[in-house]
XYZ file of C-alpha atoms in Angstrom:
423
model
C 0.000 0.000 0.000
C 1.481 3.335 -1.079
C 0.708 6.019 1.507
C 1.462 9.686 0.888
C 1.711 11.905 3.971
C 1.325 15.689 3.979
C 2.504 17.543 7.058
C 1.549 21.179 6.566
C 3.151 23.728 8.873
C 2.897 27.479 9.122
C 6.356 28.031 7.579
C 7.020 24.714 5.841
C 5.392 21.894 3.928
C 6.680 18.335 4.306
C 5.613 15.251 2.434
C 6.674 11.611 2.596
C 5.777 8.504 0.610
C 5.753 5.107 2.316
C 5.123 1.641 0.920
C 3.772 -0.653 3.634
C 2.542 -4.217 3.889
C 1.205 -6.503 6.604
C 2.564 -6.719 9.238
C 3.620 -3.148 9.925
C 7.269 -2.740 10.925
C 7.794 -2.502 14.662
C 10.310 0.311 14.146
C 9.947 3.460 12.053
C 10.118 2.743 8.324
C 12.155 4.951 6.007
C 10.055 6.734 3.382
C 11.154 5.951 -0.158
C 10.462 9.562 -1.211
C 10.517 12.750 0.824
C 9.904 16.376 -0.084
C 10.023 19.636 1.818
C 9.226 23.241 1.028
C 10.632 26.082 3.079
C 9.691 29.686 2.493
C 12.026 32.640 2.910
C 9.802 35.651 2.452
C 8.172 35.009 -0.964
C 10.833 32.560 -2.216
C 10.088 28.851 -1.958
C 12.821 26.214 -1.917
C 11.808 22.632 -2.742
C 14.091 19.872 -1.471
C 13.432 16.295 -2.600
C 15.208 13.033 -1.789
C 14.649 9.338 -2.359
C 15.672 6.203 -0.492
C 17.866 5.334 -3.486
C 19.987 8.430 -2.840
C 18.660 10.838 -5.476
C 18.619 14.492 -4.405
C 17.291 17.603 -6.086
C 16.621 21.197 -5.067
C 14.276 23.550 -6.911
C 13.953 27.287 -6.458
C 11.022 28.218 -8.667
C 10.026 31.828 -9.370
C 7.872 33.480 -6.753
C 4.688 31.462 -6.354
C 1.852 30.953 -3.908
C 1.853 28.246 -1.262
C -0.737 26.314 -3.277
C 1.378 26.453 -6.452
C 4.553 25.408 -4.616
C 2.785 22.461 -2.953
C 1.344 21.301 -6.297
C 4.792 21.499 -7.883
C 6.352 19.527 -5.018
C 3.779 16.731 -5.334
C 4.250 16.574 -9.111
C 7.883 15.614 -8.458
C 6.599 12.221 -7.330
C 6.121 11.198 -10.981
C 8.163 13.772 -12.907
C 11.711 15.058 -12.766
C 14.953 13.459 -11.566
C 13.511 12.255 -8.229
C 10.362 10.584 -9.597
C 9.479 7.253 -7.952
C 6.002 6.449 -9.319
C 4.352 6.476 -12.715
C 1.494 8.774 -11.798
C -0.958 9.875 -9.095
C -3.170 6.801 -9.588
C -0.504 4.658 -7.867
C -1.167 6.335 -4.496
C -3.611 4.325 -2.353
C -4.162 6.665 0.615
C -3.152 10.221 1.538
C -2.774 11.167 5.200
C -2.822 14.710 6.578
C -1.746 16.128 9.906
C -4.634 18.320 11.058
C -3.930 20.467 14.084
C -7.359 20.814 15.693
C -10.203 18.307 15.442
C -12.049 19.679 18.445
C -14.086 17.238 20.501
C -15.779 15.706 17.436
C -12.761 13.841 16.067
C -10.670 11.957 18.604
C -8.975 9.494 16.260
C -7.813 9.147 12.637
C -10.767 9.493 10.270
C -11.449 9.347 6.554
C -11.975 12.823 5.169
C -15.605 13.449 4.279
C -17.586 16.652 3.646
C -18.733 16.480 7.271
C -15.151 16.292 8.531
C -14.097 19.188 6.311
C -16.957 21.281 7.711
C -15.830 20.460 11.261
C -12.210 21.415 10.505
C -13.463 24.671 8.988
C -15.382 25.409 12.197
C -12.283 24.676 14.270
C -10.288 27.110 12.113
C -11.604 29.831 14.383
C -9.479 28.270 17.154
C -6.397 27.441 15.027
C -6.559 29.801 12.007
C -2.851 29.592 11.179
C -2.900 25.799 10.834
C -6.353 24.415 10.002
C -6.797 26.630 6.940
C -3.429 25.544 5.529
C -4.393 21.904 6.083
C -7.754 22.408 4.370
C -5.888 23.854 1.401
C -3.681 20.740 1.260
C -6.769 18.495 1.282
C -8.184 20.484 -1.635
C -4.883 20.268 -3.567
C -4.879 16.475 -3.208
C -8.485 16.264 -4.455
C -7.582 18.309 -7.517
C -4.265 16.587 -8.259
C -5.029 12.977 -7.237
C -8.748 12.679 -7.941
C -10.794 10.357 -5.736
C -7.920 8.912 -3.705
C -9.122 8.397 -0.095
C -7.731 10.928 2.354
C -7.286 10.524 6.113
C -7.045 13.211 8.790
C -4.831 12.495 11.794
C -5.411 15.075 14.521
C -2.843 16.709 16.774
C -5.531 17.201 19.422
C -6.742 13.580 19.472
C -4.130 12.257 21.915
C -5.183 14.887 24.462
C -8.927 14.268 24.047
C -9.080 12.281 27.306
C -7.574 14.984 29.503
C -9.458 15.009 32.816
C -11.843 17.923 33.286
C -9.609 19.440 35.942
C -6.935 19.748 33.252
C -9.026 20.784 30.249
C -11.494 23.273 31.769
C -10.323 26.870 32.172
C -11.161 28.670 35.431
C -13.265 31.295 33.643
C -17.070 31.455 33.410
C -18.607 27.990 33.302
C -20.398 28.752 30.032
C -17.021 28.847 28.260
C -17.289 25.067 28.099
C -20.440 25.247 25.959
C -18.685 27.744 23.669
C -15.843 25.313 22.998
C -13.337 27.285 25.049
C -11.253 24.572 26.680
C -7.744 23.167 26.618
C -7.276 20.999 23.526
C -3.523 20.416 23.584
C -1.373 19.984 20.480
C 1.638 18.037 19.117
C -0.362 14.968 20.122
C 0.765 12.868 17.147
C 4.398 13.125 18.226
C 3.694 12.928 21.972
C 1.833 9.655 21.410
C 4.526 8.295 19.107
C 7.269 9.170 21.629
C 5.354 7.436 24.422
C 5.057 4.244 22.365
C 8.689 4.435 21.236
C 9.825 4.999 24.845
C 8.152 1.773 25.903
C 9.993 -0.040 23.092
C 13.372 1.449 24.030
C 12.906 0.731 27.722
C 11.417 -2.724 27.074
C 8.504 -1.828 29.344
C 4.742 -2.034 29.114
C 3.519 1.441 28.103
C 0.585 1.124 30.498
C 3.022 0.903 33.424
C 5.017 4.036 32.575
C 4.907 7.633 33.779
C 6.438 9.786 31.044
C 7.116 13.479 30.473
C 7.561 14.103 26.758
C 9.189 17.378 25.687
C 8.391 18.379 22.110
C 10.798 21.272 21.614
C 10.883 22.777 18.131
C 9.765 26.111 16.727
C 6.599 25.252 18.634
C 7.073 23.696 22.073
C 4.892 21.651 24.394
C 5.145 19.066 27.152
C 2.821 16.187 27.927
C 2.357 14.167 31.112
C 1.560 10.596 30.029
C 0.298 7.885 32.357
C -1.040 4.506 31.295
C -0.486 5.443 27.669
C -2.793 8.492 27.902
C -2.127 12.220 28.078
C -3.277 13.499 31.468
C -1.866 17.029 31.174
C -0.119 19.195 28.601
C 1.203 22.736 28.352
C -0.566 23.946 25.184
C -4.244 24.714 25.560
C -7.041 26.448 23.639
C -4.478 27.437 20.998
C -0.848 26.454 20.323
C 0.165 29.744 21.962
C -0.160 28.655 25.583
C 2.617 27.174 27.696
C 6.352 27.202 27.034
C 8.379 29.984 25.442
C 8.865 29.142 21.754
C 10.738 30.322 18.678
C 8.523 33.301 17.876
C 5.586 32.624 20.240
C 5.449 34.012 23.748
C 3.900 31.038 25.479
C 1.877 31.872 28.587
C 1.816 35.500 29.675
C -0.352 37.379 32.161
C -3.572 38.164 30.229
C -3.647 41.446 32.121
C -0.763 42.595 29.923
C -2.984 42.220 26.871
C -5.965 44.058 28.329
C -3.563 46.783 29.519
C -2.144 47.242 26.013
C -5.634 47.367 24.525
C -6.846 49.929 27.080
C -3.801 52.053 26.349
C -4.664 51.941 22.664
C -1.274 50.369 21.981
C -2.616 47.356 20.092
C -5.718 45.912 18.463
C -6.719 42.275 18.813
C -5.154 41.496 15.425
C -1.932 43.289 16.347
C -1.751 41.417 19.651
C -2.235 38.110 17.860
C 0.639 38.945 15.524
C 2.787 40.211 18.398
C 2.357 37.064 20.490
C 2.697 34.576 17.612
C 5.410 36.062 15.407
C 7.361 38.709 17.352
C 7.832 37.137 20.772
C 9.625 34.118 22.249
C 13.306 33.601 21.457
C 13.118 36.127 18.624
C 11.404 38.795 20.685
C 13.828 38.611 23.608
C 17.076 38.086 21.676
C 16.347 40.365 18.737
C 18.398 37.875 16.713
C 16.372 34.834 15.740
C 13.792 32.278 16.784
C 16.328 29.539 15.982
C 17.875 28.054 19.137
C 21.104 27.278 17.269
C 21.654 30.964 16.549
C 20.697 31.868 20.123
C 23.285 29.474 21.591
C 25.969 30.665 19.169
C 25.329 34.322 20.049
C 25.236 33.512 23.768
C 28.661 31.864 23.524
C 29.942 35.042 21.881
C 28.779 37.083 24.881
C 25.481 38.451 23.566
C 23.518 39.396 26.716
C 20.067 39.307 25.109
C 20.712 35.871 23.601
C 21.806 34.660 27.044
C 18.618 36.047 28.583
C 16.477 34.369 25.898
C 18.173 31.022 26.584
C 17.759 31.395 30.338
C 14.057 32.308 30.089
C 13.473 29.352 27.762
C 15.189 26.827 30.041
C 13.723 28.331 33.237
C 10.204 27.907 31.899
C 11.043 24.455 30.586
C 12.241 23.291 34.011
C 9.198 24.836 35.674
C 6.793 23.019 33.360
C 8.666 19.715 33.651
C 8.239 20.015 37.416
C 4.503 20.583 37.066
C 4.140 17.538 34.791
C 6.074 15.357 37.266
C 3.837 16.577 40.087
C 0.703 15.639 38.125
C 2.150 12.161 37.490
C 3.376 11.755 41.079
C 6.749 10.672 39.741
C 8.495 10.016 36.444
C 9.999 6.930 34.831
C 11.437 8.702 31.795
C 11.954 12.217 30.468
C 11.856 12.386 26.656
C 13.362 15.086 24.424
C 12.161 15.284 20.820
C 11.788 17.637 17.812
C 14.369 20.099 16.512
C 15.630 21.631 19.750
C 14.966 18.553 21.856
C 16.955 16.293 19.543
C 19.794 18.654 18.644
C 20.515 21.044 21.512
C 22.766 19.464 24.131
C 22.789 22.831 25.920
C 19.010 22.891 26.353
C 18.888 19.260 27.513
C 21.660 19.873 30.040
C 19.985 23.019 31.391
C 16.595 21.276 31.569
C 18.024 18.403 33.627
C 20.270 20.587 35.791
C 17.775 20.930 38.657
C 16.269 17.446 38.467
C 18.691 15.741 40.833
C 15.947 15.609 43.455
C 14.159 13.123 41.179
C 17.259 11.016 40.826
C 17.612 12.070 37.180
C 21.290 12.003 36.207
C 22.335 13.054 32.715
C 25.431 11.478 31.181
C 27.374 14.481 29.775
C 29.242 12.408 27.208
C 26.112 10.761 25.798
C 24.283 14.090 25.895
C 27.017 15.707 23.828
C 26.710 13.231 20.957
C 23.410 11.353 21.148
C 22.378 8.998 18.403
C 18.692 8.883 17.447
C 16.468 7.103 19.962
C 19.054 6.817 22.720
C 19.021 6.774 26.520
C 21.422 9.542 27.607
C 21.029 9.063 31.371
C 23.777 7.730 33.589
C 23.561 4.020 34.353
C 22.441 4.635 37.958
C 19.903 7.339 37.103
C 16.515 6.710 38.702
C 14.846 8.452 35.746
C 15.733 7.473 32.195
C 16.437 10.400 29.866
C 15.671 9.656 26.220
C 16.310 11.481 22.966
C 13.750 10.305 20.390
C 13.567 11.463 16.812
C 10.213 13.025 15.948
C 8.406 10.748 13.500
C 5.077 12.465 12.817
C 5.002 11.343 9.173
C 5.586 7.717 10.146
C 2.883 7.913 12.826
C 0.442 9.333 10.264
C 1.340 6.611 7.750
C 0.715 3.933 10.391
C -2.684 5.424 11.185
C -3.614 5.484 7.496
C -2.565 1.880 6.986
C -4.542 0.666 9.996
C -7.625 2.605 8.974
C -7.543 1.439 5.355
C -6.597 -2.168 6.127
C -8.546 -3.053 9.257
C -11.750 -1.048 9.232
C -14.343 -1.584 11.908
C -18.014 -1.241 10.812
C -18.022 2.282 12.309
C -15.059 3.301 10.197
C -16.494 1.773 7.012
C -19.495 4.067 7.361
C -17.123 7.056 7.085
C -15.350 5.676 4.001
C -15.635 7.904 0.938
C -17.146 6.272 -2.102
C -13.922 6.632 -4.050
C -11.822 4.335 -1.838
C -9.782 2.031 -4.028
C -8.390 -1.295 -2.849
C -4.640 -1.383 -2.377
C -3.361 -3.342 -5.358
C 0.303 -2.394 -5.324
C 2.485 -4.917 -3.462
C 5.197 -3.670 -1.144
C 8.773 -3.939 -2.288
C-alpha cells in the first residue's frame, strides 16, 4: 500500500511517501520519497530526496503556497527524483490536522462532514487548520478520488481530565468550545510508544514526560499510555516559550495594552505569535542554534532568551512530574529537543531531586532514539527522533486495512483497494 503523507506547517510543507505491507514494521520505516518546502519571504525552496539516494533542489520563481505544494507533489512522478508512474498509484493520503475539536478523537477518513468540522475549528487554530484544508483540496484536484485521512494533533489529548481541560473562567465557556485541547499529540503519542519499546517496558506501566521542543514547544504528562496534562491549551500559543511565540503571559498585559490603545486584537495576535519568544527577547532569531551561538559570543540578550526558555522548561517539567506523582522517563524530541545538548543539560540541571542524572558524554553526541542518562539514574532520559510522518502513515494503513463497521461508514465512495504490493 502506497501512503502519501502531507505535514503542513505554518512556515514549511513536508511530504513523505511510504510503501507498507502486513505486518507493519515494529520500528519506524524509512520513506522511499521525501519532499520539503521552506519559504524565505516570498521565495520557496523545494528539497526532494529518495531512499535510493537521489537528491534535487528547486527554487522556482515566486509562487503561492498552493502552487509550490502542487509542484512539489508533481515531483513524485516527474523530474529526476520521480518514484512512481502517476498519481493513480497512491492508495491513501494522510494529513496532519492540528485541531479536530471534541468531534474527532482518532484518525478518520476525510468526508464533507469532517471538512466542515475542521473549517469550524479554524476559528481556534486559524494559522494551521486553513493551511491543512488547502492541502486536502490540492490532493483532491491533483489525485482525484484517492481516499484521504485526517490524523489530529488534538486527538491524543482528548481524554484529559476535566480538571486539566477546563479553564477557570465562566462555566459557560465550556459550551462555547473554550477549553484546553492540547497539540503536538501525534508526536507525543509516538514518543510514548517508542519509549516503551526502548525501555522494554509495558507502556501502560510508565509515567512519562515528553518534551516536544521545536519552533513550537509543548510538554505532555503521560500515564497509562494516555495524556493526562499538557502545556498547550485552547491554541498552540499557551505554555512554554517558543521560537517566535510568547507562550503563557499574564492576560492582564494584553488588556492593559488594549486599554492604552497600543494594540488591536489582530496586532496582539501577531505580536504574540510572530514577534515574541526567542526572537522577541534576543532580537536575533527564533532559531535556538543561533541563540546558543550568540550567547557563547557574549550576547547578553541571547543569554537572557536562553535562560528564560530553560527556566520555563524546568518549571513546566516540574509541574508535569507533580501531576504524574513521579516520572519513569523524560523524553526530548523535535528540533531543539533532539539537537541542543545545551538545552537538555539546562533542563536536567535541577532534576537531581528526582534522581535524574544526565550522562554528559552521551548528551554531547546522542544517536537517534538513545538513553542519555547515567547508568544509575533513577529516571531514564531519552532522545527520540520526531516521526510524525511515520505515525500518520501507520494510522492510514490501519484505517484502510482493518476497518471496523463504524469506520467503514465514514469511508468515501472513491476508496480504491490497495493493489500495489510492497517492495
